[in-house]
C-alpha cells in the first residue's frame, strides 16, 4: 500500500466529534477509492461500498424520499449481505457525481447521525460541485441540480486529494525519513546536501517526472521496473480522461474540450507560454474555448497560472483574469501526452528544447499539490518571472531551470529593488543549496519543502556519511 498523507486528514475527520459526511474530490485515478476503502476497513467494523457507475441499480435506493431510514431500507433490500449497524458502519458512496440524489442525501445522513459517510467524486467540479480553485468562490450549483437535488451546503466536509507528490514518491521508494530530514536541515541551515544524497535525489526526481504521481503508474514502476508498463498505464489513463470528456460534457463543448486538452504541450512549447486561443486551433477564439478550458480545470486535469500586475501581495488581488498559462495538474499527464520517447529522454537526461516547459510544469505540480494557486509575472518588455509565491510572509519570485542556466529576469529585478519591491528570490535548478545575497539557489528536488518551517526540523545529530552510504546503496537496488 502506498503511504498517502491524506490518511492523516481522514483520521482527524473521524476523531472530530459530530463530524460531517466527508466528500473527497480529486482527479481520476489519484487513489480516492482505494484510500477510502482501506481507511474504512481499518477503522470500522462494517463497511458498505457502493459504486454508482458500476452498480447503477443502487441509484434507485435514493429516488423518492431522501430520509436515512428509507435509504437504508432500500439499500438493505438490494444488498443482502451488507450490515448497517449504528456507530459501527461506514458507507462509501463512490463516483457520487453519477448520483446527485445520493449527494443530496448527505444532509439527511448527517441529521440522522447513525452512520459515517465517505463520498468520492472525480468530476464533481464539472457537475457544478465544490469550490472554485482559482478564485475560491463557490461554484454555481445550477448545473448540479436535478429536480430537487442540490449540494447539501453545510452538511458535508470537502477535502481535495491529489496524486502523489514528490515526498510521497520518496516514501513509495522506501527512502528513509532520516535522509528526508537531512534535506530539511540543509534547506533551513542553507548548507549543501551531502553528495551521495544529492545524486540519489536527482535520480529519483527524474523518475518522478517520467512516471508522474498517479498511483497506478507509480505501482507499475515499483512492481515491474519496466517503463513500457508505465507507458501502458498512462495510455489507459489518457483514454479514460478523453472518455470523460465525451460522457460528461455537453455535446456542443466536446470537440472544444478535446482541442484545448490536446493543445497543452503546444502551448507550453512556445517561448511565451501565455495560453493563446489561436494556438488551440487555427483561428480559434476565446468565445468558443473559454468554457471548455474551464471544464478541464473543474475536472482537475489542468490548472491556470495567472499573470500578476505587480510583484507583491496579495497575489490573489493582483492577478490578471484573462492572461494566464496552463499546466497539467500532475506532471505525468504532460509526459504521457509527449509520449514514451520523452519519458526515456528524461531518465537519460536528454531533455532537448522542451526541458523548460517540463520543469516549469513540475513546479506547478508541486504548488498544486500543496493546495496553492499559481501566479507568474510578465511585462510586455519580455521580462518574466516563472512563478510568484508567498514565502515566509513575502512575495518571492521563483525561477525554474532544467540545468544551471542564468535567470536573466531575476537578475534584472534584483538590480531594481525600489521598482519591484522584492527582497528575496529563489532559483531551482541543477544546483546544490547555496546563497548569493538575496538569491537562494536550490536543487529542483527540494521544491516539495517550500512550505517548511524551521520548527518542523529535528535538530539531533545526523551521521551524514552513513546516510550518504545508504543513499548510494539505494540507487543500485
Coordinates of N, CA and C in Angstrom, one line a residue, residues 229-435:
X229 N 5.6 -0.8 -19.1 CA 4.4 -1.0 -18.3 C 3.8 0.3 -17.9
X230 N 4.7 1.3 -17.5 CA 4.2 2.6 -17.1 C 3.5 3.3 -18.3
X231 N 4.1 3.1 -19.4 CA 3.5 3.7 -20.6 C 2.1 3.2 -20.9
X232 N 2.0 1.9 -20.8 CA 0.6 1.3 -21.0 C -0.4 1.8 -20.0
X233 N 0.0 2.0 -18.7 CA -0.9 2.6 -17.7 C -1.3 4.0 -18.1
X234 N -0.4 4.8 -18.6 CA -0.7 6.1 -18.9 C -1.6 6.2 -20.2
X235 N -1.4 5.3 -21.1 CA -2.3 5.3 -22.3 C -3.7 5.0 -21.8
X236 N -3.9 4.1 -20.9 CA -5.2 3.8 -20.4 C -5.8 5.0 -19.6
X237 N -5.0 5.7 -18.9 CA -5.5 6.9 -18.1 C -5.9 8.0 -19.1
X238 N -5.1 8.3 -20.1 CA -5.4 9.3 -21.0 C -6.7 9.0 -21.8
X239 N -6.8 7.7 -22.1 CA -8.1 7.2 -22.8 C -9.3 7.5 -21.9
X240 N -9.1 7.2 -20.6 CA -10.2 7.4 -19.6 C -10.6 8.9 -19.5
X241 N -9.6 9.7 -19.5 CA -9.8 11.2 -19.4 C -10.6 11.7 -20.6
X242 N -10.2 11.2 -21.8 CA -10.8 11.6 -23.0 C -12.2 11.0 -23.1
X243 N -12.4 9.9 -22.5 CA -13.8 9.3 -22.5 C -14.7 10.1 -21.6
X244 N -14.2 10.6 -20.5 CA -15.0 11.5 -19.6 C -15.4 12.8 -20.4
X245 N -14.5 13.3 -21.2 CA -14.9 14.5 -22.0 C -16.1 14.2 -22.9
X246 N -16.2 13.0 -23.3 CA -17.4 12.6 -24.2 C -18.6 12.3 -23.3
X247 N -18.4 11.7 -22.2 CA -19.5 11.2 -21.4 C -20.2 12.4 -20.6
X248 N -19.4 13.3 -20.0 CA -19.9 14.2 -19.1 C -20.1 15.6 -19.7
X249 N -19.4 16.0 -20.7 CA -19.5 17.3 -21.3 C -20.8 17.4 -22.2
X250 N -21.2 18.6 -22.4 CA -22.3 18.9 -23.3 C -21.8 18.6 -24.7
X251 N -22.7 18.2 -25.6 CA -22.3 17.8 -26.9 C -21.6 19.0 -27.6
X252 N -22.1 20.2 -27.5 CA -21.5 21.3 -28.2 C -20.1 21.6 -27.7
X253 N -19.8 21.2 -26.5 CA -18.5 21.5 -25.9 C -17.4 20.4 -26.2
X254 N -17.8 19.2 -26.5 CA -16.9 18.1 -26.6 C -15.7 18.3 -27.5
X255 N -15.9 18.8 -28.8 CA -14.7 18.9 -29.6 C -13.8 20.0 -29.1
X256 N -14.4 21.1 -28.5 CA -13.6 22.2 -28.0 C -12.7 21.7 -26.8
X257 N -13.3 20.9 -25.9 CA -12.6 20.4 -24.7 C -11.4 19.6 -25.2
X258 N -11.7 18.7 -26.1 CA -10.6 17.8 -26.6 C -9.5 18.7 -27.3
X259 N -9.9 19.7 -28.0 CA -8.9 20.6 -28.7 C -8.0 21.3 -27.6
X260 N -8.7 21.8 -26.6 CA -7.9 22.5 -25.5 C -7.0 21.6 -24.8
X261 N -7.4 20.4 -24.5 CA -6.6 19.4 -23.9 C -5.4 19.0 -24.8
X262 N -5.6 18.7 -26.0 CA -4.6 18.2 -26.9 C -3.6 19.3 -27.2
X263 N -4.0 20.6 -27.0 CA -3.1 21.7 -27.3 C -2.1 22.1 -26.2
X264 N -2.3 21.5 -25.0 CA -1.5 21.9 -23.9 C 0.0 21.8 -24.2
X265 N 0.6 20.7 -24.7 CA 2.0 20.6 -25.0 C 2.4 21.7 -25.9
X266 N 1.6 22.0 -26.9 CA 1.9 23.0 -27.9 C 2.0 24.4 -27.3
X267 N 1.1 24.6 -26.3 CA 1.1 25.9 -25.6 C 2.3 26.1 -24.8
X268 N 2.7 25.0 -24.1 CA 3.9 25.1 -23.2 C 5.2 25.1 -24.0
X269 N 5.2 24.7 -25.3 CA 6.4 24.7 -26.1 C 6.8 26.1 -26.6
X270 N 5.8 27.0 -26.5 CA 6.1 28.3 -27.0 C 7.1 29.1 -26.1
X271 N 7.9 30.0 -26.6 CA 8.7 30.8 -25.8 C 7.9 31.6 -24.8
X272 N 6.8 32.2 -25.4 CA 5.9 32.9 -24.5 C 4.8 31.9 -24.2
X273 N 4.7 31.4 -23.0 CA 3.8 30.3 -22.6 C 2.4 30.8 -22.3
X274 N 2.1 32.1 -22.4 CA 0.8 32.5 -22.2 C -0.2 31.7 -23.1
X275 N -1.3 31.3 -22.5 CA -2.3 30.5 -23.2 C -3.0 31.3 -24.3
X276 N -2.9 30.9 -25.5 CA -3.5 31.7 -26.6 C -4.5 30.8 -27.3
X277 N -5.7 31.4 -27.4 CA -6.8 30.6 -28.1 C -6.5 30.3 -29.5
X278 N -5.8 31.2 -30.2 CA -5.4 31.0 -31.6 C -4.5 29.8 -31.8
X279 N -3.8 29.4 -30.7 CA -2.9 28.2 -30.8 C -3.6 26.9 -30.5
X280 N -4.9 27.0 -30.1 CA -5.6 25.7 -29.9 C -6.0 25.1 -31.2
X281 N -6.6 25.9 -32.1 CA -6.8 25.6 -33.4 C -6.7 26.8 -34.3
X282 N -6.4 26.7 -35.5 CA -6.2 27.9 -36.4 C -7.4 28.7 -36.4
X283 N -7.2 30.0 -36.0 CA -8.4 30.9 -36.0 C -9.2 30.8 -34.7
X284 N -8.7 30.1 -33.7 CA -9.5 29.9 -32.5 C -9.7 31.2 -31.8
X285 N -10.9 31.3 -31.1 CA -11.2 32.4 -30.3 C -11.8 32.0 -29.0
X286 N -11.5 32.8 -28.0 CA -11.9 32.5 -26.6 C -13.4 32.2 -26.5
X287 N -14.2 32.9 -27.3 CA -15.7 32.7 -27.1 C -16.0 31.2 -27.3
X288 N -15.2 30.5 -28.1 CA -15.5 29.1 -28.4 C -14.9 28.2 -27.3
X289 N -13.8 28.5 -26.8 CA -13.0 27.6 -26.0 C -13.0 27.9 -24.5
X290 N -13.5 29.1 -24.1 CA -13.4 29.5 -22.7 C -14.1 28.5 -21.7
X291 N -15.3 28.1 -22.0 CA -16.0 27.1 -21.2 C -15.3 25.8 -21.2
X292 N -14.7 25.4 -22.3 CA -14.1 24.1 -22.5 C -12.9 24.0 -21.6
X293 N -12.1 25.1 -21.6 CA -10.9 25.1 -20.7 C -11.3 25.0 -19.2
X294 N -12.4 25.7 -18.9 CA -13.0 25.7 -17.5 C -13.4 24.2 -17.2
X295 N -13.9 23.5 -18.1 CA -14.3 22.1 -17.9 C -13.1 21.3 -17.5
X296 N -12.0 21.5 -18.2 CA -10.8 20.7 -17.8 C -10.3 21.1 -16.5
X297 N -10.4 22.4 -16.1 CA -9.9 22.8 -14.8 C -10.9 22.3 -13.7
X298 N -12.2 22.3 -14.0 CA -13.1 21.7 -13.0 C -13.0 20.2 -12.8
X299 N -12.5 19.6 -13.8 CA -12.2 18.1 -13.8 C -10.8 17.8 -13.1
X300 N -10.1 18.9 -12.7 CA -8.8 18.8 -12.0 C -7.7 18.3 -12.9
X301 N -7.9 18.4 -14.2 CA -6.9 17.9 -15.2 C -5.8 19.0 -15.4
X302 N -6.3 20.3 -15.4 CA -5.3 21.4 -15.6 C -5.5 22.4 -14.5
X303 N -4.5 23.3 -14.4 CA -4.7 24.5 -13.6 C -4.1 25.7 -14.4
X304 N -4.7 26.8 -14.2 CA -4.2 28.0 -14.8 C -3.2 28.7 -13.8
X305 N -2.3 29.4 -14.4 CA -1.3 30.2 -13.7 C -1.5 31.6 -14.2
X306 N -1.9 32.5 -13.3 CA -2.3 33.9 -13.7 C -1.2 34.9 -13.6
X307 N -1.1 35.7 -14.7 CA -0.1 36.8 -14.7 C -0.5 37.8 -13.6
X308 N 0.4 38.4 -12.9 CA 0.2 39.4 -11.8 C 0.5 40.8 -12.3
X309 N -0.3 41.8 -11.9 CA 0.0 43.2 -12.2 C 1.4 43.6 -11.6
X310 N 1.7 43.1 -10.4 CA 2.9 43.6 -9.7 C 3.5 42.4 -9.0
X311 N 4.7 42.6 -8.5 CA 5.4 41.6 -7.7 C 5.2 41.9 -6.3
X312 N 3.9 41.7 -5.8 CA 3.6 42.0 -4.5 C 2.4 41.2 -4.0
X313 N 2.1 41.3 -2.7 CA 1.0 40.6 -2.1 C -0.2 41.6 -2.0
X314 N -1.4 41.2 -2.0 CA -1.8 39.7 -2.1 C -1.8 39.3 -3.6
X315 N -1.3 38.1 -3.8 CA -1.2 37.6 -5.2 C -2.5 37.5 -5.8
X316 N -3.5 37.0 -5.0 CA -4.9 36.9 -5.5 C -5.4 38.2 -6.1
X317 N -5.2 39.2 -5.3 CA -5.8 40.5 -5.8 C -5.1 41.2 -6.9
X318 N -3.9 40.7 -7.3 CA -3.1 41.3 -8.4 C -3.2 40.5 -9.7
X319 N -3.9 39.4 -9.7 CA -4.0 38.6 -10.9 C -4.8 39.2 -12.0
X320 N -4.3 39.0 -13.2 CA -5.0 39.4 -14.4 C -5.8 38.3 -14.9
X321 N -7.2 38.5 -14.9 CA -8.1 37.4 -15.2 C -7.9 36.7 -16.5
X322 N -7.6 37.5 -17.5 CA -7.6 36.9 -18.9 C -6.2 36.6 -19.4
X323 N -5.2 36.7 -18.6 CA -3.8 36.4 -19.0 C -3.3 35.3 -18.1
X324 N -3.1 34.2 -18.7 CA -2.6 33.0 -17.9 C -1.9 32.0 -18.8
X325 N -1.2 31.1 -18.0 CA -0.6 29.9 -18.6 C -1.4 28.7 -18.1
X326 N -1.2 27.6 -18.8 CA -1.9 26.4 -18.4 C -0.9 25.3 -18.2
X327 N -1.0 24.6 -17.0 CA -0.2 23.5 -16.7 C -1.1 22.3 -16.4
X328 N -0.6 21.1 -16.6 CA -1.3 19.9 -16.2 C -1.2 19.7 -14.7
X329 N -2.2 19.2 -14.1 CA -2.3 19.2 -12.6 C -1.3 18.1 -12.0
X330 N -0.9 17.2 -12.9 CA 0.1 16.2 -12.5 C 1.1 16.2 -13.6
X331 N 2.4 16.2 -13.3 CA 3.5 16.2 -14.3 C 3.4 15.0 -15.2
X332 N 2.8 13.9 -14.7 CA 2.7 12.7 -15.5 C 1.8 12.8 -16.7
X333 N 0.8 13.7 -16.6 CA -0.2 13.9 -17.7 C 0.6 14.5 -18.9
X334 N 1.4 15.5 -18.6 CA 2.2 16.2 -19.7 C 3.1 15.2 -20.3
X335 N 3.8 14.4 -19.5 CA 4.8 13.5 -20.1 C 4.1 12.4 -20.9
X336 N 3.0 12.0 -20.4 CA 2.2 11.0 -21.2 C 1.7 11.5 -22.5
X337 N 1.4 12.8 -22.6 CA 1.0 13.4 -23.8 C 2.1 13.6 -24.8
X338 N 3.3 13.7 -24.2 CA 4.5 13.9 -25.1 C 5.0 12.6 -25.6
X339 N 4.7 11.4 -24.9 CA 5.0 10.1 -25.4 C 6.1 9.4 -24.7
X340 N 6.2 8.1 -25.0 CA 7.2 7.3 -24.4 C 8.7 7.7 -24.6
X341 N 8.9 8.3 -25.8 CA 10.3 8.7 -26.1 C 10.7 9.8 -25.2
X342 N 9.8 10.7 -24.8 CA 10.2 11.8 -23.9 C 10.5 11.2 -22.5
X343 N 9.7 10.2 -22.1 CA 10.0 9.5 -20.8 C 11.4 9.0 -20.8
X344 N 11.8 8.3 -21.9 CA 13.1 7.8 -21.9 C 14.2 8.9 -21.9
X345 N 13.9 10.0 -22.6 CA 14.9 11.1 -22.6 C 15.1 11.7 -21.2
X346 N 14.0 11.8 -20.5 CA 14.0 12.3 -19.1 C 14.9 11.5 -18.3
X347 N 14.8 10.2 -18.3 CA 15.6 9.3 -17.5 C 17.0 9.3 -17.9
X348 N 17.3 9.7 -19.1 CA 18.7 9.7 -19.6 C 19.3 11.2 -19.5
X349 N 18.4 12.1 -19.1 CA 18.9 13.5 -19.0 C 18.9 14.2 -20.3
X350 N 18.3 13.7 -21.4 CA 18.3 14.3 -22.7 C 17.0 15.0 -23.0
X351 N 16.8 16.2 -22.4 CA 15.5 16.8 -22.5 C 15.3 17.7 -23.7
X352 N 16.3 18.1 -24.4 CA 16.1 18.9 -25.6 C 15.5 20.3 -25.3
X353 N 14.8 20.8 -26.3 CA 14.3 22.2 -26.2 C 13.0 22.3 -25.3
X354 N 12.4 21.1 -24.9 CA 11.2 21.2 -24.2 C 11.5 21.1 -22.7
X355 N 12.7 21.1 -22.3 CA 13.0 20.9 -20.9 C 12.5 22.0 -20.0
X356 N 12.5 23.3 -20.5 CA 12.0 24.4 -19.7 C 10.5 24.2 -19.3
X357 N 9.7 23.8 -20.3 CA 8.3 23.6 -20.1 C 8.1 22.4 -19.1
X358 N 8.8 21.4 -19.2 CA 8.7 20.2 -18.3 C 9.0 20.6 -16.9
X359 N 10.0 21.4 -16.6 CA 10.4 21.7 -15.3 C 9.5 22.8 -14.7
X360 N 9.0 23.7 -15.6 CA 8.0 24.6 -15.1 C 6.8 23.9 -14.6
X361 N 6.3 22.9 -15.4 CA 5.1 22.2 -15.1 C 5.4 21.4 -13.8
X362 N 6.6 20.9 -13.6 CA 6.9 20.2 -12.3 C 6.8 21.2 -11.1
X363 N 7.2 22.4 -11.3 CA 7.0 23.4 -10.2 C 5.5 23.7 -10.0
X364 N 4.7 23.8 -11.0 CA 3.3 23.9 -10.9 C 2.7 22.7 -10.2
X365 N 3.1 21.5 -10.6 CA 2.7 20.3 -9.9 C 2.9 20.4 -8.4
X366 N 4.1 20.8 -8.0 CA 4.4 20.9 -6.6 C 3.5 21.9 -5.9
X367 N 3.2 23.1 -6.4 CA 2.4 24.1 -5.8 C 0.9 23.6 -5.7
X368 N 0.5 23.0 -6.8 CA -0.9 22.5 -6.9 C -1.2 21.5 -5.7
X369 N -0.2 20.6 -5.6 CA -0.4 19.5 -4.6 C -0.2 20.0 -3.1
X370 N 0.2 21.3 -3.0 CA 0.2 21.9 -1.7 C -1.0 22.8 -1.5
X371 N -1.9 22.7 -2.5 CA -3.2 23.4 -2.4 C -3.1 24.9 -2.7
X372 N -2.0 25.3 -3.4 CA -1.8 26.7 -3.7 C -2.2 27.1 -5.1
X373 N -2.7 28.3 -5.3 CA -3.0 28.8 -6.6 C -1.7 29.3 -7.3
X374 N -1.7 29.4 -8.6 CA -0.5 29.7 -9.4 C -0.5 31.1 -10.0
X375 N 0.7 31.8 -9.9 CA 0.8 33.1 -10.4 C 2.2 33.3 -11.0
X376 N 2.3 34.1 -12.0 CA 3.6 34.5 -12.5 C 3.6 36.0 -12.8
X377 N 4.8 36.5 -13.3 CA 4.9 38.0 -13.6 C 5.5 38.1 -15.0
X378 N 4.9 38.9 -15.8 CA 5.4 39.1 -17.1 C 5.1 40.5 -17.6
X379 N 6.0 41.2 -18.2 CA 5.8 42.5 -18.8 C 6.0 42.5 -20.3
X380 N 5.4 43.4 -20.9 CA 5.4 43.5 -22.4 C 6.9 43.6 -22.9
X381 N 7.8 44.0 -22.1 CA 9.2 44.1 -22.5 C 9.8 42.7 -22.6
X382 N 9.1 41.7 -22.1 CA 9.7 40.4 -22.2 C 10.2 39.8 -20.9
X383 N 10.3 40.7 -19.9 CA 10.7 40.3 -18.6 C 9.7 39.3 -18.0
X384 N 10.1 38.2 -17.5 CA 9.2 37.2 -17.0 C 9.8 36.4 -15.8
X385 N 9.0 36.3 -14.7 CA 9.4 35.5 -13.6 C 8.5 34.3 -13.6
X386 N 9.0 33.1 -13.6 CA 8.2 31.9 -13.8 C 7.1 31.8 -12.8
X387 N 7.3 32.0 -11.5 CA 6.3 31.9 -10.5 C 6.5 33.0 -9.5
X388 N 5.3 33.4 -8.9 CA 5.4 34.2 -7.7 C 4.7 33.4 -6.6
X389 N 5.3 33.3 -5.4 CA 4.8 32.6 -4.3 C 4.8 33.4 -3.0
X390 N 3.9 33.1 -2.1 CA 4.0 33.7 -0.8 C 5.0 32.7 0.0
X391 N 6.1 33.3 0.5 CA 7.1 32.5 1.2 C 7.6 33.3 2.4
X392 N 7.3 32.8 3.6 CA 7.7 33.5 4.8 C 7.2 34.9 4.9
X393 N 5.9 35.0 4.4 CA 5.2 36.3 4.6 C 5.5 37.3 3.5
X394 N 6.3 36.9 2.5 CA 6.6 37.9 1.4 C 6.2 37.3 0.1
X395 N 6.2 38.2 -0.9 CA 6.1 37.8 -2.3 C 7.5 37.5 -2.8
X396 N 7.7 36.2 -3.2 CA 9.1 35.8 -3.6 C 9.0 35.2 -5.0
X397 N 9.7 35.8 -6.0 CA 9.8 35.3 -7.3 C 10.6 33.9 -7.3
X398 N 10.1 33.0 -8.1 CA 10.8 31.7 -8.2 C 11.1 31.4 -9.7
X399 N 12.3 31.2 -10.0 CA 12.7 30.8 -11.3 C 13.0 29.3 -11.4
X400 N 12.7 28.7 -12.4 CA 12.9 27.2 -12.6 C 13.7 26.9 -13.8
X401 N 14.9 26.3 -13.6 CA 15.8 26.0 -14.7 C 16.0 24.5 -14.7
X402 N 16.0 23.9 -15.9 CA 16.3 22.5 -16.0 C 17.7 22.2 -15.7
X403 N 18.6 23.1 -16.0 CA 20.0 22.9 -15.8 C 20.5 24.0 -14.8
X404 N 21.6 24.7 -15.2 CA 22.1 25.7 -14.3 C 22.2 27.0 -15.1
X405 N 21.2 27.3 -16.0 CA 21.2 28.4 -16.8 C 21.0 29.7 -16.0
X406 N 21.4 30.8 -16.5 CA 21.2 32.1 -15.9 C 19.8 32.5 -15.9
X407 N 19.3 33.1 -14.9 CA 17.9 33.6 -14.8 C 18.0 35.1 -15.1
X408 N 17.9 35.5 -16.3 CA 18.1 36.9 -16.7 C 17.0 37.8 -16.1
X409 N 15.8 37.4 -16.0 CA 14.8 38.2 -15.5 C 15.0 38.5 -14.0
X410 N 15.4 37.5 -13.2 CA 15.7 37.7 -11.8 C 16.9 38.7 -11.7
X411 N 17.9 38.6 -12.5 CA 19.0 39.5 -12.5 C 18.5 40.9 -12.6
X412 N 17.6 41.1 -13.6 CA 17.0 42.5 -13.8 C 16.3 43.0 -12.6
X413 N 15.4 42.1 -12.0 CA 14.6 42.6 -10.9 C 15.5 42.8 -9.7
X414 N 16.5 42.0 -9.5 CA 17.4 42.2 -8.3 C 18.1 43.5 -8.4
X415 N 18.3 44.0 -9.6 CA 19.0 45.3 -9.7 C 18.1 46.5 -9.4
X416 N 16.8 46.3 -9.3 CA 15.9 47.4 -9.1 C 14.9 47.1 -8.0
X417 N 15.4 47.0 -6.8 CA 14.5 46.7 -5.6 C 13.5 47.8 -5.4
X418 N 13.9 49.0 -5.7 CA 13.0 50.2 -5.5 C 11.8 50.1 -6.4
X419 N 12.0 49.5 -7.6 CA 10.9 49.4 -8.6 C 10.0 48.2 -8.3
X420 N 10.6 47.1 -8.0 CA 9.8 45.8 -7.9 C 9.4 45.5 -6.4
X421 N 10.1 46.0 -5.5 CA 9.7 45.8 -4.1 C 10.0 44.4 -3.6
X422 N 10.9 43.7 -4.2 CA 11.2 42.3 -3.9 C 12.5 42.2 -3.1
X423 N 12.5 41.5 -2.0 CA 13.7 41.4 -1.1 C 14.4 40.0 -1.3
X424 N 13.7 39.0 -1.7 CA 14.3 37.6 -1.7 C 13.9 36.9 -3.0
X425 N 14.7 36.1 -3.5 CA 14.5 35.3 -4.7 C 14.9 33.8 -4.5
X426 N 14.2 33.0 -5.2 CA 14.6 31.5 -5.2 C 14.8 31.1 -6.6
X427 N 15.8 30.3 -6.8 CA 16.1 29.7 -8.2 C 16.3 28.2 -8.0
X428 N 15.5 27.4 -8.7 CA 15.6 26.0 -8.7 C 16.3 25.5 -9.9
X429 N 17.2 24.6 -9.8 CA 17.9 24.0 -11.0 C 18.8 22.9 -10.6
X430 N 19.8 22.7 -11.5 CA 20.8 21.6 -11.2 C 21.9 22.1 -10.4
X431 N 21.5 22.5 -9.1 CA 22.5 23.0 -8.2 C 22.4 22.2 -6.9
X432 N 23.3 22.5 -6.0 CA 23.2 22.2 -4.6 C 22.7 23.4 -3.9
X433 N 22.5 23.4 -2.6 CA 22.0 24.5 -1.9 C 23.1 25.6 -1.8
X434 N 22.7 26.8 -2.1 CA 23.7 27.9 -2.0 C 23.0 29.3 -1.9
X435 N 23.7 30.3 -1.6 CA 23.1 31.6 -1.5 C 24.1 32.7 -2.0

